[in-house]
mmCIF file of C-alpha atoms in Angstrom:
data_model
loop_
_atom_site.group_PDB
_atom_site.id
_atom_site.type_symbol
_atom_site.label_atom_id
_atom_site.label_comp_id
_atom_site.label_asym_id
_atom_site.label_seq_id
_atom_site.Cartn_x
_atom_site.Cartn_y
_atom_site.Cartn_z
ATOM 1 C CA UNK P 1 -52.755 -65.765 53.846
ATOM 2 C CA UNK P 2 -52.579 -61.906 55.399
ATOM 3 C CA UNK P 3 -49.108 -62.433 55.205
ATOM 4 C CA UNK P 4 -48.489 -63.504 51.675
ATOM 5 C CA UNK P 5 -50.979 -61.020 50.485
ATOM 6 C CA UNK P 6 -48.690 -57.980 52.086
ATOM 7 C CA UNK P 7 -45.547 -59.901 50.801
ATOM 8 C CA UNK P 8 -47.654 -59.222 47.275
ATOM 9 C CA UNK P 9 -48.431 -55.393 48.202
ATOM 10 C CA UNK P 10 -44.490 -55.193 48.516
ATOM 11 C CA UNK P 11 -43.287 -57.160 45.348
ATOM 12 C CA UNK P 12 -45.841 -54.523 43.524
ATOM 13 C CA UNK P 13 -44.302 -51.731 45.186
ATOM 14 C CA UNK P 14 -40.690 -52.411 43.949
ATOM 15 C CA UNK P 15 -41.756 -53.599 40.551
ATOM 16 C CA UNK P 16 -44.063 -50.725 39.794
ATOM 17 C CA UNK P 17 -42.415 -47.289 38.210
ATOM 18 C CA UNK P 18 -42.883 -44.609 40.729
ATOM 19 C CA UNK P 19 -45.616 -42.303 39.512
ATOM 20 C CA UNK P 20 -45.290 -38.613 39.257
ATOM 21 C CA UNK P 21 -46.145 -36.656 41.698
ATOM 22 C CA UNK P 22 -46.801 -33.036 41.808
ATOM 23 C CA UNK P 23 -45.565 -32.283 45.632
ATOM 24 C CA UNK P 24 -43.441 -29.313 46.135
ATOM 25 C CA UNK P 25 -40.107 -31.177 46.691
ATOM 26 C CA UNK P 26 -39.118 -28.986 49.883
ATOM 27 C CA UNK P 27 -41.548 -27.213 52.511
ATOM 28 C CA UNK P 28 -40.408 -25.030 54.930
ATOM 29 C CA UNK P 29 -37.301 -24.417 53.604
ATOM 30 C CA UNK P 30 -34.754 -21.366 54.960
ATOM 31 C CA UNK P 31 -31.628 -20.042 54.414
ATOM 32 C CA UNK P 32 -30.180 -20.361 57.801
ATOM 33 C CA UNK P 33 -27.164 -22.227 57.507
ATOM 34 C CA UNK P 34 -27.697 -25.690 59.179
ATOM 35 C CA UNK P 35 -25.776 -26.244 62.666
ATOM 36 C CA UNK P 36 -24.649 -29.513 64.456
ATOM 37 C CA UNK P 37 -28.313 -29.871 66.228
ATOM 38 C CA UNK P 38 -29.916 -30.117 62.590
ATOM 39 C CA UNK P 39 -27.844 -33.613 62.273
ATOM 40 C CA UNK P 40 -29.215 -33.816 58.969
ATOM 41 C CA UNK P 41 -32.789 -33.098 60.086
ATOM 42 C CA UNK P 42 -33.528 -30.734 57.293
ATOM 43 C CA UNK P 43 -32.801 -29.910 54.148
ATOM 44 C CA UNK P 44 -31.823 -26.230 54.115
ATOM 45 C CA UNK P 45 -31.283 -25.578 50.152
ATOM 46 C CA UNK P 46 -32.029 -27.487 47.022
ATOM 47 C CA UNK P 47 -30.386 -27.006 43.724
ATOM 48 C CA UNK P 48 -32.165 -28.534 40.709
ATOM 49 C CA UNK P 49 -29.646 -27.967 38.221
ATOM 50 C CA UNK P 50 -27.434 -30.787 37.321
ATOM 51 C CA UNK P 51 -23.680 -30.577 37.549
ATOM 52 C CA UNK P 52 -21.487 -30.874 34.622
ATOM 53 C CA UNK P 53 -20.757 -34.325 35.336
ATOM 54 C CA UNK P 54 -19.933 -37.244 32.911
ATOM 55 C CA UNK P 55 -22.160 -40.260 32.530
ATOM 56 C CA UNK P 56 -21.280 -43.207 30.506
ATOM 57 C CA UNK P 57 -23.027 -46.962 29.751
ATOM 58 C CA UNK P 58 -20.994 -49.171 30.203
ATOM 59 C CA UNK P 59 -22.940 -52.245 29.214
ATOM 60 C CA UNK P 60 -26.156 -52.969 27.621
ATOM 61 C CA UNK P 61 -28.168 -51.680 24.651
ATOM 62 C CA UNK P 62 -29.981 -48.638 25.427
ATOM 63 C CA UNK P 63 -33.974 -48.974 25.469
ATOM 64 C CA UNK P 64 -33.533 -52.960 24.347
ATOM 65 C CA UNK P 65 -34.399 -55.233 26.554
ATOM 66 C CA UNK P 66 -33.133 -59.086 25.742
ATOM 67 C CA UNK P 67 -30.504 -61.506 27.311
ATOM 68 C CA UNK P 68 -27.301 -61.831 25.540
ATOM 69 C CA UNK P 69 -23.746 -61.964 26.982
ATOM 70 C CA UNK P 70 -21.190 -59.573 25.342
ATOM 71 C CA UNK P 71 -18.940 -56.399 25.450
ATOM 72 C CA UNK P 72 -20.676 -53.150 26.095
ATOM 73 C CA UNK P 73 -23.585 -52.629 24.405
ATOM 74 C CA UNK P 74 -23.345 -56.123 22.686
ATOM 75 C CA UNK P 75 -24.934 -57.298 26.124
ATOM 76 C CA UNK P 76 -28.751 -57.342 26.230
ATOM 77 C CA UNK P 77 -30.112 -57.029 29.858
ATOM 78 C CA UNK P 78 -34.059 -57.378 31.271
ATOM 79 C CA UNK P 79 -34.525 -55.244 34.302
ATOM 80 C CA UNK P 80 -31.075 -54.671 35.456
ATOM 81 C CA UNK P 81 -31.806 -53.944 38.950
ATOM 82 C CA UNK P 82 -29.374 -54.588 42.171
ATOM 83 C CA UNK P 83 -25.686 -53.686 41.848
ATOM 84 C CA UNK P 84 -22.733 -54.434 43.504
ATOM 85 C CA UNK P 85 -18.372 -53.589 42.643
ATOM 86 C CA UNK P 86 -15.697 -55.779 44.011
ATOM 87 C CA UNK P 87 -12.273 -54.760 44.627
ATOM 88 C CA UNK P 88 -10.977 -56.233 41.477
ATOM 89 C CA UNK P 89 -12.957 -53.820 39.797
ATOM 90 C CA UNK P 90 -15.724 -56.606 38.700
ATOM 91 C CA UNK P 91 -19.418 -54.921 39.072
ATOM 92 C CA UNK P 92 -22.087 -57.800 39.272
ATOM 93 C CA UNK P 93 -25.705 -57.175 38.725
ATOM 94 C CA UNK P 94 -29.038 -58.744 39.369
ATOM 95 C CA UNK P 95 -30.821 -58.880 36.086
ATOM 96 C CA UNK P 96 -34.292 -59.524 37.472
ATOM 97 C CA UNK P 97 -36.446 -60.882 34.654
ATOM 98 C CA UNK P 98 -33.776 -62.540 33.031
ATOM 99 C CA UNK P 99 -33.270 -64.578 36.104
ATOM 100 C CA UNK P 100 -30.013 -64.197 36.196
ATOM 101 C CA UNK P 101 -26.548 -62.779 37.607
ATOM 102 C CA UNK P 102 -24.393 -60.958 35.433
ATOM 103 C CA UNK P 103 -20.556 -60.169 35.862
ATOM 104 C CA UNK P 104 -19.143 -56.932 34.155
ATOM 105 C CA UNK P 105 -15.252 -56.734 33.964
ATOM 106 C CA UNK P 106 -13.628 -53.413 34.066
ATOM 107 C CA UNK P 107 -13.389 -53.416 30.179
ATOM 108 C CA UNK P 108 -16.790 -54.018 29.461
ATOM 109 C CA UNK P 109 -17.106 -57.347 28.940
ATOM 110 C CA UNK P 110 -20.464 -59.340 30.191
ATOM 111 C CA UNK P 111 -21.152 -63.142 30.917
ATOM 112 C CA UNK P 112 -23.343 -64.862 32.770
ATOM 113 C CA UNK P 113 -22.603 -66.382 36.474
ATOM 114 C CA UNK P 114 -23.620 -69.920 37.049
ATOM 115 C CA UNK P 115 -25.918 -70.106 39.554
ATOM 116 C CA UNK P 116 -25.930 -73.817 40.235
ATOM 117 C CA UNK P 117 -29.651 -75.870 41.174
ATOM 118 C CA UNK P 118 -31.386 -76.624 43.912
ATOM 119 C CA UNK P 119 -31.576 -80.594 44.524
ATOM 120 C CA UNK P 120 -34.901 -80.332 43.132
ATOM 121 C CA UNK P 121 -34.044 -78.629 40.309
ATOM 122 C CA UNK P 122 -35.427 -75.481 41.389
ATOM 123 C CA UNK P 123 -33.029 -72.407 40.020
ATOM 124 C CA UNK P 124 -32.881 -69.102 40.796
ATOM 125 C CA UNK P 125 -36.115 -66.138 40.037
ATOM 126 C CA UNK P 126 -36.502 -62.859 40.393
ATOM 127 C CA UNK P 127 -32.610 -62.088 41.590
ATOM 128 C CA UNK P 128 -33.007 -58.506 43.055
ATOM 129 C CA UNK P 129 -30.207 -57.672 45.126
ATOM 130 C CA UNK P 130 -26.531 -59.138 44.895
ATOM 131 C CA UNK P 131 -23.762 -59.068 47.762
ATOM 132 C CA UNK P 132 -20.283 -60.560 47.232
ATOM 133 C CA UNK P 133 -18.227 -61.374 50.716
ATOM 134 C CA UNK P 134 -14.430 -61.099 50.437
ATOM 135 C CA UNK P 135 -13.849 -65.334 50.025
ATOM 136 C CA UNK P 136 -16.336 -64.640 46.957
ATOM 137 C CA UNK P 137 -19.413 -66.099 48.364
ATOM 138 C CA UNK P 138 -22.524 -64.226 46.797
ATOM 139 C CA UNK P 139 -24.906 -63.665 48.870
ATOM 140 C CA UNK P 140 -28.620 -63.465 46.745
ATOM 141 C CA UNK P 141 -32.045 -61.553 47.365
ATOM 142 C CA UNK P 142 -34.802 -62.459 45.052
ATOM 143 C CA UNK P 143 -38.052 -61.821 45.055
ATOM 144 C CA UNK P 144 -39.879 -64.486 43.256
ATOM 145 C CA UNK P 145 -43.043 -62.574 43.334
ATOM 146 C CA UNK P 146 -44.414 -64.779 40.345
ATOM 147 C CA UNK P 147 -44.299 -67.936 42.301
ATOM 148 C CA UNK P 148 -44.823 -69.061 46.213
ATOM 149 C CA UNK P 149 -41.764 -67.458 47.836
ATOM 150 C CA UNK P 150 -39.441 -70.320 48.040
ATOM 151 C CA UNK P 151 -35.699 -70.040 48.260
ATOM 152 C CA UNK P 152 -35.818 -66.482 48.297
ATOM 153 C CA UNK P 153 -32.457 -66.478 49.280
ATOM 154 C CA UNK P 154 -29.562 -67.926 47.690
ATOM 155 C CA UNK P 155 -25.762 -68.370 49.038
ATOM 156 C CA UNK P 156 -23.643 -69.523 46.544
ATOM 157 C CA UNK P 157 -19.923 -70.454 47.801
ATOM 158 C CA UNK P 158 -16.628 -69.975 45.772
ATOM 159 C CA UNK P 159 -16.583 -73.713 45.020
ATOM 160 C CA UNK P 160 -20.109 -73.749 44.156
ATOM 161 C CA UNK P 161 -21.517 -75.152 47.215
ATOM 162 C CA UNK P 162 -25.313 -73.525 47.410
ATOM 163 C CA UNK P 163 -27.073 -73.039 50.730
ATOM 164 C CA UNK P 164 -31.290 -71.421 51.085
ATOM 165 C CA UNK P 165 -31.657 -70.777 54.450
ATOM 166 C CA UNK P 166 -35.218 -70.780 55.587
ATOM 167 C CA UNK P 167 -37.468 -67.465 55.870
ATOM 168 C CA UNK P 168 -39.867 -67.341 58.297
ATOM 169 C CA UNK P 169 -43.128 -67.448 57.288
ATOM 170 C CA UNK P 170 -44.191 -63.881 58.370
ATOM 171 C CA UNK P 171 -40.924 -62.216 56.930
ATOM 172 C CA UNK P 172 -39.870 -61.094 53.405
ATOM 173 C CA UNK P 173 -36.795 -59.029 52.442
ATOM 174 C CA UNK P 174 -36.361 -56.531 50.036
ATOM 175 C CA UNK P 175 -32.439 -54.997 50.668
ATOM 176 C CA UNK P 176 -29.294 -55.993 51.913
ATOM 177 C CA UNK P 177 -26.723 -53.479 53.385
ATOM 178 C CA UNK P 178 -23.199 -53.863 54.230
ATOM 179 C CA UNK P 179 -21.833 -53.648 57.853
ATOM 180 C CA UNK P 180 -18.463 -51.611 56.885
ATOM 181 C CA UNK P 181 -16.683 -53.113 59.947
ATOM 182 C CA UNK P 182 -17.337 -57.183 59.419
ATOM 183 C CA UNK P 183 -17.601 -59.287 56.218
ATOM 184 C CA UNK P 184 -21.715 -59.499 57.049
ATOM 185 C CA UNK P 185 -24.950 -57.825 56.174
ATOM 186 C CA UNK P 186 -27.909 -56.674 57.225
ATOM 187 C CA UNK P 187 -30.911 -57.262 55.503
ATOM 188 C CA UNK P 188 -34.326 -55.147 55.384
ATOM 189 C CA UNK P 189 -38.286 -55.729 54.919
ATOM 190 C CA UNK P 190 -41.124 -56.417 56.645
ATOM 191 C CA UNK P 191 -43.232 -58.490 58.905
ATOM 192 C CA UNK P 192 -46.484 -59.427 59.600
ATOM 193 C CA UNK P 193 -48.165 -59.533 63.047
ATOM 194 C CA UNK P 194 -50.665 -61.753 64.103
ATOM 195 C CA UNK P 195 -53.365 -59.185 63.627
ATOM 196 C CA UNK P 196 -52.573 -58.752 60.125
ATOM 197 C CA UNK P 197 -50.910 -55.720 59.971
ATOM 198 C CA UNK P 198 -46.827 -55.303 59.593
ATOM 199 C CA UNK P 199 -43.628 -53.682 60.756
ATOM 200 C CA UNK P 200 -40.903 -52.772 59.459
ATOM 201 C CA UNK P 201 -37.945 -54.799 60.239
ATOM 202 C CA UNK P 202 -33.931 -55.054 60.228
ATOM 203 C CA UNK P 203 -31.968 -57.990 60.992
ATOM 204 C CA UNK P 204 -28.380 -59.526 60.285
ATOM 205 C CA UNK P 205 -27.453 -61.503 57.377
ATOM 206 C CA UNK P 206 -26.815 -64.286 59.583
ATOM 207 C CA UNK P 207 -28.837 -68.205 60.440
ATOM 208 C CA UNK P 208 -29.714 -69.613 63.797
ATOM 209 C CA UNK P 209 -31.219 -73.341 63.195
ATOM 210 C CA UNK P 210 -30.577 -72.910 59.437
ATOM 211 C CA UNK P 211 -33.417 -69.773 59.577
ATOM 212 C CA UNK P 212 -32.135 -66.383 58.280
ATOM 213 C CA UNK P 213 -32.011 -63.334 60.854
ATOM 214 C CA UNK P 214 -30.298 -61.896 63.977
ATOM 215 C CA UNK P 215 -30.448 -59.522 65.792
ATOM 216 C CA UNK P 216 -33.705 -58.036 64.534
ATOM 217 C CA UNK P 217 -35.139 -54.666 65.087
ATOM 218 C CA UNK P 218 -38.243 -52.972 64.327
ATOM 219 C CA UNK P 219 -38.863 -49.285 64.896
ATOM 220 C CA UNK P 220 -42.455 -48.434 66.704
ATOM 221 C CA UNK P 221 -45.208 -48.047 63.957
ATOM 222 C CA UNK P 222 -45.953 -44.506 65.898
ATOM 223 C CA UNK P 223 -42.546 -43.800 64.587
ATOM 224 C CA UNK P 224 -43.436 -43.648 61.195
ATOM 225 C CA UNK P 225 -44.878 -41.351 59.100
ATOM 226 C CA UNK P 226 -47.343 -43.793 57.341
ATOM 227 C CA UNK P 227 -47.800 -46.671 59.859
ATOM 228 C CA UNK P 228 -49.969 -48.557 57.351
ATOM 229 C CA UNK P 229 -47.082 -48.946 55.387
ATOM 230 C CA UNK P 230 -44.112 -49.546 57.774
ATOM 231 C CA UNK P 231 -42.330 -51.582 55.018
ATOM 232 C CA UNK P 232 -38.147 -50.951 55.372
ATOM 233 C CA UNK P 233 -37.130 -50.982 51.428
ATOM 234 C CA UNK P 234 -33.836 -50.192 51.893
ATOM 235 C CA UNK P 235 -30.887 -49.829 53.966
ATOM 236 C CA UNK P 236 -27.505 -48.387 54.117
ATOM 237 C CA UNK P 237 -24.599 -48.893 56.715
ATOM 238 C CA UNK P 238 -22.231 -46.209 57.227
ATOM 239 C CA UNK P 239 -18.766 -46.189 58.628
ATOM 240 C CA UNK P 240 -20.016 -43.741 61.078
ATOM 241 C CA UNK P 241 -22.001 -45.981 62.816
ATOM 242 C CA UNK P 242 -25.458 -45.511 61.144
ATOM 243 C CA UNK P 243 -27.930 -46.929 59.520
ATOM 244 C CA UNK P 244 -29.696 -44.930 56.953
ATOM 245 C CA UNK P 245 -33.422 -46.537 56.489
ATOM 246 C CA UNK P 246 -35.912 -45.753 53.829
ATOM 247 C CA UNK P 247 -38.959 -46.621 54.697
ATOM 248 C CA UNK P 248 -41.782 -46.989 52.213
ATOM 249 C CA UNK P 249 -39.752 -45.572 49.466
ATOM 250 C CA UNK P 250 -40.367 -42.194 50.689
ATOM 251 C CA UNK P 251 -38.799 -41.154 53.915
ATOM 252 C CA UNK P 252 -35.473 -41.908 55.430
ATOM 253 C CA UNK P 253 -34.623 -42.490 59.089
ATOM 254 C CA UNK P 254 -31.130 -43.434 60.598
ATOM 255 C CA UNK P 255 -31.043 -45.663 63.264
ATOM 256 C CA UNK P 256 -27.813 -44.565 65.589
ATOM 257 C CA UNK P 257 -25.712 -47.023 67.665
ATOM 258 C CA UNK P 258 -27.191 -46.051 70.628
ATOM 259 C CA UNK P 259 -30.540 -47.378 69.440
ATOM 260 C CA UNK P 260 -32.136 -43.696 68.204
ATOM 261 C CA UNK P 261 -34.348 -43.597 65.273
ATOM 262 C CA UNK P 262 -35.089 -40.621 64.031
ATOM 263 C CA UNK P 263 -36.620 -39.193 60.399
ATOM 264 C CA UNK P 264 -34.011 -37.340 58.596
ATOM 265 C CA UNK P 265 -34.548 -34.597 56.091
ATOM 266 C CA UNK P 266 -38.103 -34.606 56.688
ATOM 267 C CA UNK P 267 -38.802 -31.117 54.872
ATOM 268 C CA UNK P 268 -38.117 -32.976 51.210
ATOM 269 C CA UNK P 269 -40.321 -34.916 49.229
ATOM 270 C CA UNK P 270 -38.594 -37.898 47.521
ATOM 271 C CA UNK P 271 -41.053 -39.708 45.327
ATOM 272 C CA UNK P 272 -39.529 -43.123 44.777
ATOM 273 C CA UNK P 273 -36.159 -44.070 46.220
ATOM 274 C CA UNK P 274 -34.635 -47.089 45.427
ATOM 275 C CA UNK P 275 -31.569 -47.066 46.685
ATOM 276 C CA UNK P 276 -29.292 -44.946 49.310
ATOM 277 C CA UNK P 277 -25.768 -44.788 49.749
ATOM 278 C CA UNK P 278 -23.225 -42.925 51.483
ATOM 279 C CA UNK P 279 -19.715 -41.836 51.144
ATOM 280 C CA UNK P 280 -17.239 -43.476 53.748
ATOM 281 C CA UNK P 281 -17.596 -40.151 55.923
ATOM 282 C CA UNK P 282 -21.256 -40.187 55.703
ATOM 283 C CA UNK P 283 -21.128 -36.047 55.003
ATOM 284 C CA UNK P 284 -22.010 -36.968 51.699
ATOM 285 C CA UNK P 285 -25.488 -39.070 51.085
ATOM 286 C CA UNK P 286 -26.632 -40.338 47.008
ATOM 287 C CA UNK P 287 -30.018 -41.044 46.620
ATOM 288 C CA UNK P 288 -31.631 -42.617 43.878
ATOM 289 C CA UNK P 289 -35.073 -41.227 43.611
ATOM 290 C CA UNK P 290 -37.698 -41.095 40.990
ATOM 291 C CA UNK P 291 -34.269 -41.782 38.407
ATOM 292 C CA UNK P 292 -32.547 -38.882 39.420
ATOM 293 C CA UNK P 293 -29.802 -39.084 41.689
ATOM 294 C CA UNK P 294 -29.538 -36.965 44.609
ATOM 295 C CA UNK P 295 -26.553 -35.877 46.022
ATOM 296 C CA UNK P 296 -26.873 -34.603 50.458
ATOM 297 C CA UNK P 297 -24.201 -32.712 51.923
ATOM 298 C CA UNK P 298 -24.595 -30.176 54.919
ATOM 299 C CA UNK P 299 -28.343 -30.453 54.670
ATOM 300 C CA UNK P 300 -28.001 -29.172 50.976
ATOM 301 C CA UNK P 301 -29.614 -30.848 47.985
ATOM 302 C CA UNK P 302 -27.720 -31.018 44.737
ATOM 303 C CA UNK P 303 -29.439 -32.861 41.676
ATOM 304 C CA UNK P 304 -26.698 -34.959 39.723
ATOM 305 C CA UNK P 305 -28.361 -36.322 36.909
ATOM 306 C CA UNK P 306 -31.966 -38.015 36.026
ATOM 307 C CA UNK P 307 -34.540 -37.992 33.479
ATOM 308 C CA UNK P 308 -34.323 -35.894 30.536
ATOM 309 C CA UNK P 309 -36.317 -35.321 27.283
ATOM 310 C CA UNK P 310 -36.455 -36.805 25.186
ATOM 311 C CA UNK P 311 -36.327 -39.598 28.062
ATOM 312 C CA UNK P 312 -34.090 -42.273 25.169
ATOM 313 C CA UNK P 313 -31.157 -42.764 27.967
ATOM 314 C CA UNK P 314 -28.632 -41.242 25.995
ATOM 315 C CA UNK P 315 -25.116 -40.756 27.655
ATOM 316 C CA UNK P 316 -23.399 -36.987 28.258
ATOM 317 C CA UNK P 317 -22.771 -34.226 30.769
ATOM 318 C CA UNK P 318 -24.895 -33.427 32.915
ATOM 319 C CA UNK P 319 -28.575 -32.132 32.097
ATOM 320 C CA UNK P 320 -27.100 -33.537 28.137
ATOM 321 C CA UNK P 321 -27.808 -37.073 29.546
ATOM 322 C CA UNK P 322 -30.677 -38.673 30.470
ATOM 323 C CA UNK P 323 -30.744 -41.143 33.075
ATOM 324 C CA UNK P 324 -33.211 -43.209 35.095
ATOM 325 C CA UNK P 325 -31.288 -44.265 38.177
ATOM 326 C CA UNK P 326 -32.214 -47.478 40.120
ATOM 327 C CA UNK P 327 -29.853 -48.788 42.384
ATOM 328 C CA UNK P 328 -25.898 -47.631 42.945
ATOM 329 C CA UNK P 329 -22.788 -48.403 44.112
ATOM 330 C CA UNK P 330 -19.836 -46.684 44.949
ATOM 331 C CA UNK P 331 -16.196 -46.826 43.620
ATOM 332 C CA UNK P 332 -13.453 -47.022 46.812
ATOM 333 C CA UNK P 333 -11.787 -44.047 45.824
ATOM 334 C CA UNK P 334 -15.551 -42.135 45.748
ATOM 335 C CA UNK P 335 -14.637 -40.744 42.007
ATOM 336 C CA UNK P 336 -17.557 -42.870 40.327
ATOM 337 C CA UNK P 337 -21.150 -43.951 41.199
ATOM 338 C CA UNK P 338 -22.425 -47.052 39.200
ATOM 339 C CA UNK P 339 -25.339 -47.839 39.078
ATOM 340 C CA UNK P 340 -28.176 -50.011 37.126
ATOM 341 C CA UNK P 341 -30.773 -47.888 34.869
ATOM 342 C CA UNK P 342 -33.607 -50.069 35.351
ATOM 343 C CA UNK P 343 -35.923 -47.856 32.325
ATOM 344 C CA UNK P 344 -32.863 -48.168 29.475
ATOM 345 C CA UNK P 345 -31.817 -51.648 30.263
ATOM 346 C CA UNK P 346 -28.104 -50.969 30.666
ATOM 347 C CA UNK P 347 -25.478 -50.327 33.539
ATOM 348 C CA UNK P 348 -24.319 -47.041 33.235
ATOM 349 C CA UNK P 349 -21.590 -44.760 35.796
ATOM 350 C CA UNK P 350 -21.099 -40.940 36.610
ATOM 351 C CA UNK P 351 -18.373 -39.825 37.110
ATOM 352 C CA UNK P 352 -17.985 -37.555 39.974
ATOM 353 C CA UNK P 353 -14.373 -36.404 39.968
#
């Protein structure tokens, strides 16, 4: 029972806007230039005005919320929320309260991906993350915080074969990251303990007895800057060997090869992140916080784009366009960040080159 009541705490967490607060967003700030020891440990400078970059929608109807398949803003999305871009150019979202998994072709154009039954007729809820292997398998997150937190995950292979691996009982996942060197994952939540409290844990997208997760880890609760909410809610893996945490929507961590975990930037105040990314050096990390997106190079903070009055998600450059950023994904050649405005109902890019 503890455990499906924290699984609840979590859903709330995700589905819940992030509410304002009125922090300063950097303490103890200088204007020493960072060194090699820093390894990202602070941020030394913040800029809060946005860059003259482009944003464009490139599907959906802004601030109408439906479910329609179409070109551009002909489609009608309901809580567009994970995102992911295939090397054919293809970007394929989960649209969360439509229950559904939508495909986006380079020009635009939106349908719907079958998403075939259970055997007992059980179909997909609550699709929150998507993650597409090479062959074309998709590999599913959902949440199905409205019903008992069965099938929460769904594998779906090119010829339509569909495989739920089992959960265990004191587990739920809330992200999925990529490994950059194999066609896997790894996936990110929490867990429950027998004395009712939780961890956060990591653990590869991968089954043992038909029961999802190898390899786990879970960082010490002393570790973390809240331990009453360890909850990992969401994960990036960079080509350099690192995984960037974020634990509790607030505060990242990167957990090295050699098994160090360690708080990064721990001098800023994000409010609400929802989704990290990296580029394939790792110098550069995107954050999508409170809808803005946040762009971390050499321990300085530059603000891309995010909310704007009159807050209607209108497209333009830079502080022109306003934008409530959810969760992101990155084009190969590192030009353009897609990504899902959650707020507006529609899948929009910036252009970053």
């Amino acid at each position: 029972m503890r455990a499906h009541t924290y699984q609840l705490l979590i859903c709330g967490l995700f589905i819940a806007l992030s509410s304002c607060r009125k922090e300063p967003a950097i303490q103890g700030s200088n204007s020493n230039p960072s060194t090699e020891s820093d390894d990202q440990l602070k941020i030394t400078s913040v800029n809060e005005d946005y860059l003259p970059l482009t944003v464009k929608t490139i599907a959906g109807k802004r601030n109408v919320k439906g479910y329609l398949d179409g070109t551009g803003d002909a489609a009608l999305f309901n809580g567009s929320w994970g995102i992911e871009l295939t090397d054919d150019g293809n970007l394929y979202v989960a649209d969360i309260f439509n229950n559904k998994i939508r495909k986006i072709t380079p020009d635009g154009v939106v349908t719907t991906v079958k998403i075939p039954l259970r055997p007992d007729r059980t179909s997909l809820r609550n699709p929150a993350v998507i993650k597409i292997a090479k062959d074309g398998t998709m590999n599913i997150l959902a949440l199905e915080y409205t019903y008992n937190f069965k099938y929460r995950v769904w594998i779906v292979k090119p010829n339509g074969e569909l495989y739920n691996p089992e959960i265990k009982s004191n587990e739920f996942f809330v992200d999925m990251g990529k490994d950059p060197y194999e066609d896997n994952y790894w996936i990110c939540g929490a867990q429950t303990t027998g004395n009712g409290s939780a961890r956060g844990l990591i653990a590869k997208f991968l089954t043992v007895n038909d029961t999802l997760g190898t390899n786990p880890y879970s960082p010490d609760n002393n570790q973390i800057v809240d331990p009453q909410y360890p909850s990992i809610t969401g994960i990036f893996c960079g080509y350099n060997g690192v995984k960037y945490l974020v634990v509790n929507q607030r505060y990242i961590y990167k957990l090295t090869k050699s098994g160090e975990f360690k708080r990064i930037f721990i001098n800023y105040n994000f409010r609400g992140i929802y989704s990290i990314i990296a580029n394939k050096d790792s110098r550069t990390v995107y954050v999508a916080d409170d809808g803005r997106i946040l762009a971390i190079s050499n321990n300085h903070l530059q603000f891309l784009v995010g909310p704007r009055a009159p807050y209607d998600g209108r497209d333009g450059v830079g502080s022109s366009a306003d934008v409530r950023a959810h969760h992101m994904v990155l084009s190969k050649d590192e030009n353009t960040l897609y990504f899902t405005d959650y707020s507006h109902y529609t899948i929009r890019k910036i252009l970053l080159k």
